[in-house]
Amino acid sequence: MTDAPFEIIGEDRPSPWVLTCDHASNRVPPEINGGDLGLPAQDMDRHIAYDVGAAAVTRNLADLLDATAVLSNFSRLVIDPNRGEDDPTILMKLYDGSVIPANRHADAAERERRLNAYHRPYHAALEKVFTARRHSAILSVHSFTNRLAGRAERPWHIGVLHSPGDQRLALPLLARLAQEPDLCVGDNEPYSGHLTGDAMDRHGLQHGRAHVLIELRNDLIREPAQQRAWAARLAPILRQTLEDAGLARQDAPTDAGA
């Protein structure tokens, strides 16, 4: 892992799938308050700082699918790469009951600095990968907590998030997952699958690229064995989803993104 705000894995792999992991890391770069947001370690190890387990699932899936993956390398609390630049939640000062001390007094200039240093380079990397391919199917990998503070337990094992504007991947994926009798599958659960300006809107919907976002419950993917097991389970389902959607054509990257 480098100090760059993103990591690209297997850029020349031929699979139509391109995996993204917006909340892959809880890393706080050293130039942000000396690499410390002022939160206790237990907060930095939970969902408010990153999507627990999602990065490892993404890496394992990328290997199994022979797919390219792009992962962030900074905490969502530094600045949230899944949010649009005008989203008021892009730089959180309070999240799920925890005040983020190093963000409390962050002003517009600090927000702009973090956009330039982390958010914009990450999205430029995504766009470079996507534009280098004539055909791609975007899978965004996230995880969610089984319970928010003061809220009811969430029953879903996996959620499929999508927009009414493009369901080419979501509907066949939901149909495939419905054949798994031991899974509780959420259709746009635990929350809505579309927010104007978010990563999938920006790179998928606005460009006509087929895309879908999955959310895995993070208590199910915290350990390496769980992460490998879920990747192994999902890989054939995702291959079949491409077949069902008529998007299974392999397409090696061109130099369009160079």
mmCIF file of N, CA and C in Angstrom, residues 157-217:
data_model
loop_
_atom_site.group_PDB
_atom_site.id
_atom_site.type_symbol
_atom_site.label_atom_id
_atom_site.label_comp_id
_atom_site.label_asym_id
_atom_site.label_seq_id
_atom_site.Cartn_x
_atom_site.Cartn_y
_atom_site.Cartn_z
ATOM 1 N N HIS A 157 -28.389 -10.027 5.092
ATOM 2 C CA HIS A 157 -27.004 -10.466 4.935
ATOM 3 C C HIS A 157 -26.305 -9.664 3.838
ATOM 4 N N ILE A 158 -27.051 -9.359 2.804
ATOM 5 C CA ILE A 158 -26.518 -8.625 1.656
ATOM 6 C C ILE A 158 -27.623 -7.750 1.100
ATOM 7 N N GLY A 159 -27.260 -6.569 0.675
ATOM 8 C CA GLY A 159 -28.191 -5.669 0.014
ATOM 9 C C GLY A 159 -27.717 -5.357 -1.391
ATOM 10 N N VAL A 160 -28.668 -5.197 -2.300
ATOM 11 C CA VAL A 160 -28.377 -4.796 -3.672
ATOM 12 C C VAL A 160 -28.973 -3.405 -3.853
ATOM 13 N N LEU A 161 -28.109 -2.432 -4.083
ATOM 14 C CA LEU A 161 -28.537 -1.050 -4.202
ATOM 15 C C LEU A 161 -28.470 -0.617 -5.655
ATOM 16 N N HIS A 162 -29.503 0.099 -6.084
ATOM 17 C CA HIS A 162 -29.590 0.448 -7.500
ATOM 18 C C HIS A 162 -30.542 1.619 -7.696
ATOM 19 N N SER A 163 -30.454 2.197 -8.870
ATOM 20 C CA SER A 163 -31.306 3.312 -9.264
ATOM 21 C C SER A 163 -32.346 2.833 -10.267
ATOM 22 N N PRO A 164 -33.553 3.402 -10.242
ATOM 23 C CA PRO A 164 -34.534 3.066 -11.285
ATOM 24 C C PRO A 164 -34.038 3.406 -12.679
ATOM 25 N N GLY A 165 -33.028 4.266 -12.763
ATOM 26 C CA GLY A 165 -32.519 4.673 -14.072
ATOM 27 C C GLY A 165 -31.689 3.626 -14.784
ATOM 28 N N ASP A 166 -31.218 2.610 -14.086
ATOM 29 C CA ASP A 166 -30.437 1.544 -14.721
ATOM 30 C C ASP A 166 -30.464 0.316 -13.816
ATOM 31 N N GLN A 167 -31.240 -0.664 -14.207
ATOM 32 C CA GLN A 167 -31.370 -1.889 -13.423
ATOM 33 C C GLN A 167 -30.863 -3.108 -14.184
ATOM 34 N N ARG A 168 -30.023 -2.870 -15.183
ATOM 35 C CA ARG A 168 -29.549 -3.973 -16.028
ATOM 36 C C ARG A 168 -28.806 -5.040 -15.232
ATOM 37 N N LEU A 169 -28.073 -4.639 -14.215
ATOM 38 C CA LEU A 169 -27.355 -5.594 -13.386
ATOM 39 C C LEU A 169 -28.108 -5.919 -12.107
ATOM 40 N N ALA A 170 -28.784 -4.942 -11.549
ATOM 41 C CA ALA A 170 -29.439 -5.149 -10.256
ATOM 42 C C ALA A 170 -30.520 -6.213 -10.318
ATOM 43 N N LEU A 171 -31.351 -6.177 -11.342
ATOM 44 C CA LEU A 171 -32.471 -7.126 -11.382
ATOM 45 C C LEU A 171 -32.002 -8.568 -11.562
ATOM 46 N N PRO A 172 -31.096 -8.853 -12.497
ATOM 47 C CA PRO A 172 -30.615 -10.245 -12.577
ATOM 48 C C PRO A 172 -29.817 -10.669 -11.353
ATOM 49 N N LEU A 173 -29.108 -9.733 -10.716
ATOM 50 C CA LEU A 173 -28.383 -10.096 -9.500
ATOM 51 C C LEU A 173 -29.356 -10.418 -8.376
ATOM 52 N N LEU A 174 -30.391 -9.623 -8.213
ATOM 53 C CA LEU A 174 -31.408 -9.919 -7.207
ATOM 54 C C LEU A 174 -32.074 -11.262 -7.477
ATOM 55 N N ALA A 175 -32.333 -11.553 -8.753
ATOM 56 C CA ALA A 175 -32.959 -12.835 -9.101
ATOM 57 C C ALA A 175 -32.048 -14.000 -8.741
ATOM 58 N N ARG A 176 -30.753 -13.851 -8.985
ATOM 59 C CA ARG A 176 -29.807 -14.912 -8.639
ATOM 60 C C ARG A 176 -29.703 -15.091 -7.128
ATOM 61 N N LEU A 177 -29.608 -14.002 -6.415
ATOM 62 C CA LEU A 177 -29.495 -14.088 -4.961
ATOM 63 C C LEU A 177 -30.760 -14.654 -4.325
ATOM 64 N N ALA A 178 -31.901 -14.448 -4.959
ATOM 65 C CA ALA A 178 -33.157 -14.991 -4.439
ATOM 66 C C ALA A 178 -33.162 -16.517 -4.458
ATOM 67 N N GLN A 179 -32.263 -17.103 -5.234
ATOM 68 C CA GLN A 179 -32.168 -18.561 -5.300
ATOM 69 C C GLN A 179 -31.307 -19.134 -4.168
ATOM 70 N N GLU A 180 -30.752 -18.262 -3.344
ATOM 71 C CA GLU A 180 -29.922 -18.692 -2.213
ATOM 72 C C GLU A 180 -30.812 -18.745 -0.968
ATOM 73 N N PRO A 181 -31.285 -19.913 -0.561
ATOM 74 C CA PRO A 181 -32.329 -19.987 0.467
ATOM 75 C C PRO A 181 -31.902 -19.527 1.850
ATOM 76 N N ASP A 182 -30.609 -19.507 2.120
ATOM 77 C CA ASP A 182 -30.146 -19.124 3.456
ATOM 78 C C ASP A 182 -29.829 -17.646 3.587
ATOM 79 N N LEU A 183 -30.040 -16.867 2.520
ATOM 80 C CA LEU A 183 -29.699 -15.452 2.549
ATOM 81 C C LEU A 183 -30.936 -14.579 2.709
ATOM 82 N N CYS A 184 -30.803 -13.568 3.553
ATOM 83 C CA CYS A 184 -31.789 -12.496 3.628
ATOM 84 C C CYS A 184 -31.239 -11.356 2.773
ATOM 85 N N VAL A 185 -31.895 -11.106 1.653
ATOM 86 C CA VAL A 185 -31.390 -10.175 0.645
ATOM 87 C C VAL A 185 -32.234 -8.905 0.666
ATOM 88 N N GLY A 186 -31.576 -7.760 0.714
ATOM 89 C CA GLY A 186 -32.265 -6.479 0.698
ATOM 90 C C GLY A 186 -32.269 -5.864 -0.689
ATOM 91 N N ASP A 187 -33.435 -5.449 -1.146
ATOM 92 C CA ASP A 187 -33.582 -4.717 -2.397
ATOM 93 C C ASP A 187 -33.627 -3.230 -2.033
ATOM 94 N N ASN A 188 -32.528 -2.522 -2.320
ATOM 95 C CA ASN A 188 -32.348 -1.151 -1.847
ATOM 96 C C ASN A 188 -32.498 -1.066 -0.328
ATOM 97 N N GLU A 189 -31.907 -2.040 0.350
ATOM 98 C CA GLU A 189 -31.779 -2.061 1.800
ATOM 99 C C GLU A 189 -30.307 -2.344 2.136
ATOM 100 N N PRO A 190 -29.797 -1.760 3.215
ATOM 101 C CA PRO A 190 -30.482 -1.065 4.298
ATOM 102 C C PRO A 190 -30.786 0.405 4.036
ATOM 103 N N TYR A 191 -30.551 0.890 2.810
ATOM 104 C CA TYR A 191 -30.916 2.266 2.475
ATOM 105 C C TYR A 191 -31.026 2.363 0.966
ATOM 106 N N SER A 192 -31.491 3.507 0.513
ATOM 107 C CA SER A 192 -31.743 3.714 -0.908
ATOM 108 C C SER A 192 -30.469 3.575 -1.725
ATOM 109 N N GLY A 193 -30.633 3.058 -2.921
ATOM 110 C CA GLY A 193 -29.488 2.792 -3.771
ATOM 111 C C GLY A 193 -29.083 3.916 -4.687
ATOM 112 N N HIS A 194 -29.695 5.084 -4.574
ATOM 113 C CA HIS A 194 -29.306 6.152 -5.488
ATOM 114 C C HIS A 194 -29.348 7.492 -4.779
ATOM 115 N N LEU A 195 -28.246 8.209 -4.904
ATOM 116 C CA LEU A 195 -28.137 9.558 -4.377
ATOM 117 C C LEU A 195 -27.454 10.392 -5.453
ATOM 118 N N THR A 196 -28.127 11.444 -5.895
ATOM 119 C CA THR A 196 -27.584 12.259 -6.969
ATOM 120 C C THR A 196 -26.178 12.743 -6.628
ATOM 121 N N GLY A 197 -25.251 12.505 -7.541
ATOM 122 C CA GLY A 197 -23.876 12.932 -7.362
ATOM 123 C C GLY A 197 -22.970 11.923 -6.706
ATOM 124 N N ASP A 198 -23.547 10.809 -6.176
ATOM 125 C CA ASP A 198 -22.681 9.813 -5.534
ATOM 126 C C ASP A 198 -21.883 9.065 -6.597
ATOM 127 N N ALA A 199 -21.007 8.169 -6.146
ATOM 128 C CA ALA A 199 -20.050 7.559 -7.066
ATOM 129 C C ALA A 199 -20.719 6.797 -8.202
ATOM 130 N N MET A 200 -21.777 6.035 -7.899
ATOM 131 C CA MET A 200 -22.425 5.275 -8.950
ATOM 132 C C MET A 200 -23.238 6.162 -9.890
ATOM 133 N N ASP A 201 -23.800 7.225 -9.372
ATOM 134 C CA ASP A 201 -24.472 8.190 -10.238
ATOM 135 C C ASP A 201 -23.457 8.854 -11.156
ATOM 136 N N ARG A 202 -22.350 9.254 -10.586
ATOM 137 C CA ARG A 202 -21.327 9.990 -11.341
ATOM 138 C C ARG A 202 -20.676 9.150 -12.418
ATOM 139 N N HIS A 203 -20.296 7.912 -12.093
ATOM 140 C CA HIS A 203 -19.538 7.092 -13.037
ATOM 141 C C HIS A 203 -20.398 6.085 -13.793
ATOM 142 N N GLY A 204 -21.553 5.746 -13.233
ATOM 143 C CA GLY A 204 -22.435 4.793 -13.884
ATOM 144 C C GLY A 204 -23.562 5.468 -14.636
ATOM 145 N N LEU A 205 -24.515 5.995 -13.904
ATOM 146 C CA LEU A 205 -25.744 6.512 -14.508
ATOM 147 C C LEU A 205 -25.469 7.640 -15.489
ATOM 148 N N GLN A 206 -24.611 8.562 -15.125
ATOM 149 C CA GLN A 206 -24.377 9.730 -15.982
ATOM 150 C C GLN A 206 -23.657 9.382 -17.283
ATOM 151 N N HIS A 207 -23.032 8.203 -17.347
ATOM 152 C CA HIS A 207 -22.312 7.790 -18.558
ATOM 153 C C HIS A 207 -22.960 6.591 -19.248
ATOM 154 N N GLY A 208 -24.078 6.144 -18.738
ATOM 155 C CA GLY A 208 -24.743 4.988 -19.335
ATOM 156 C C GLY A 208 -24.016 3.681 -19.108
ATOM 157 N N ARG A 209 -23.171 3.608 -18.067
ATOM 158 C CA ARG A 209 -22.441 2.376 -17.771
ATOM 159 C C ARG A 209 -23.266 1.505 -16.831
ATOM 160 N N ALA A 210 -23.362 0.233 -17.154
ATOM 161 C CA ALA A 210 -24.076 -0.708 -16.290
ATOM 162 C C ALA A 210 -23.374 -0.766 -14.939
ATOM 163 N N HIS A 211 -24.156 -0.716 -13.868
ATOM 164 C CA HIS A 211 -23.546 -0.647 -12.538
ATOM 165 C C HIS A 211 -24.511 -1.171 -11.492
ATOM 166 N N VAL A 212 -23.932 -1.631 -10.395
ATOM 167 C CA VAL A 212 -24.719 -2.065 -9.247
ATOM 168 C C VAL A 212 -23.828 -1.967 -8.016
ATOM 169 N N LEU A 213 -24.451 -1.755 -6.872
ATOM 170 C CA LEU A 213 -23.721 -1.644 -5.613
ATOM 171 C C LEU A 213 -24.224 -2.727 -4.671
ATOM 172 N N ILE A 214 -23.289 -3.443 -4.053
ATOM 173 C CA ILE A 214 -23.680 -4.430 -3.046
ATOM 174 C C ILE A 214 -23.197 -3.984 -1.676
ATOM 175 N N GLU A 215 -24.004 -4.306 -0.673
ATOM 176 C CA GLU A 215 -23.687 -4.036 0.728
ATOM 177 C C GLU A 215 -23.701 -5.368 1.474
ATOM 178 N N LEU A 216 -22.598 -5.714 2.100
ATOM 179 C CA LEU A 216 -22.506 -6.917 2.920
ATOM 180 C C LEU A 216 -22.510 -6.521 4.392
ATOM 181 N N ARG A 217 -23.241 -7.262 5.206
ATOM 182 C CA ARG A 217 -23.278 -6.939 6.634
ATOM 183 C C ARG A 217 -21.905 -7.214 7.241
#
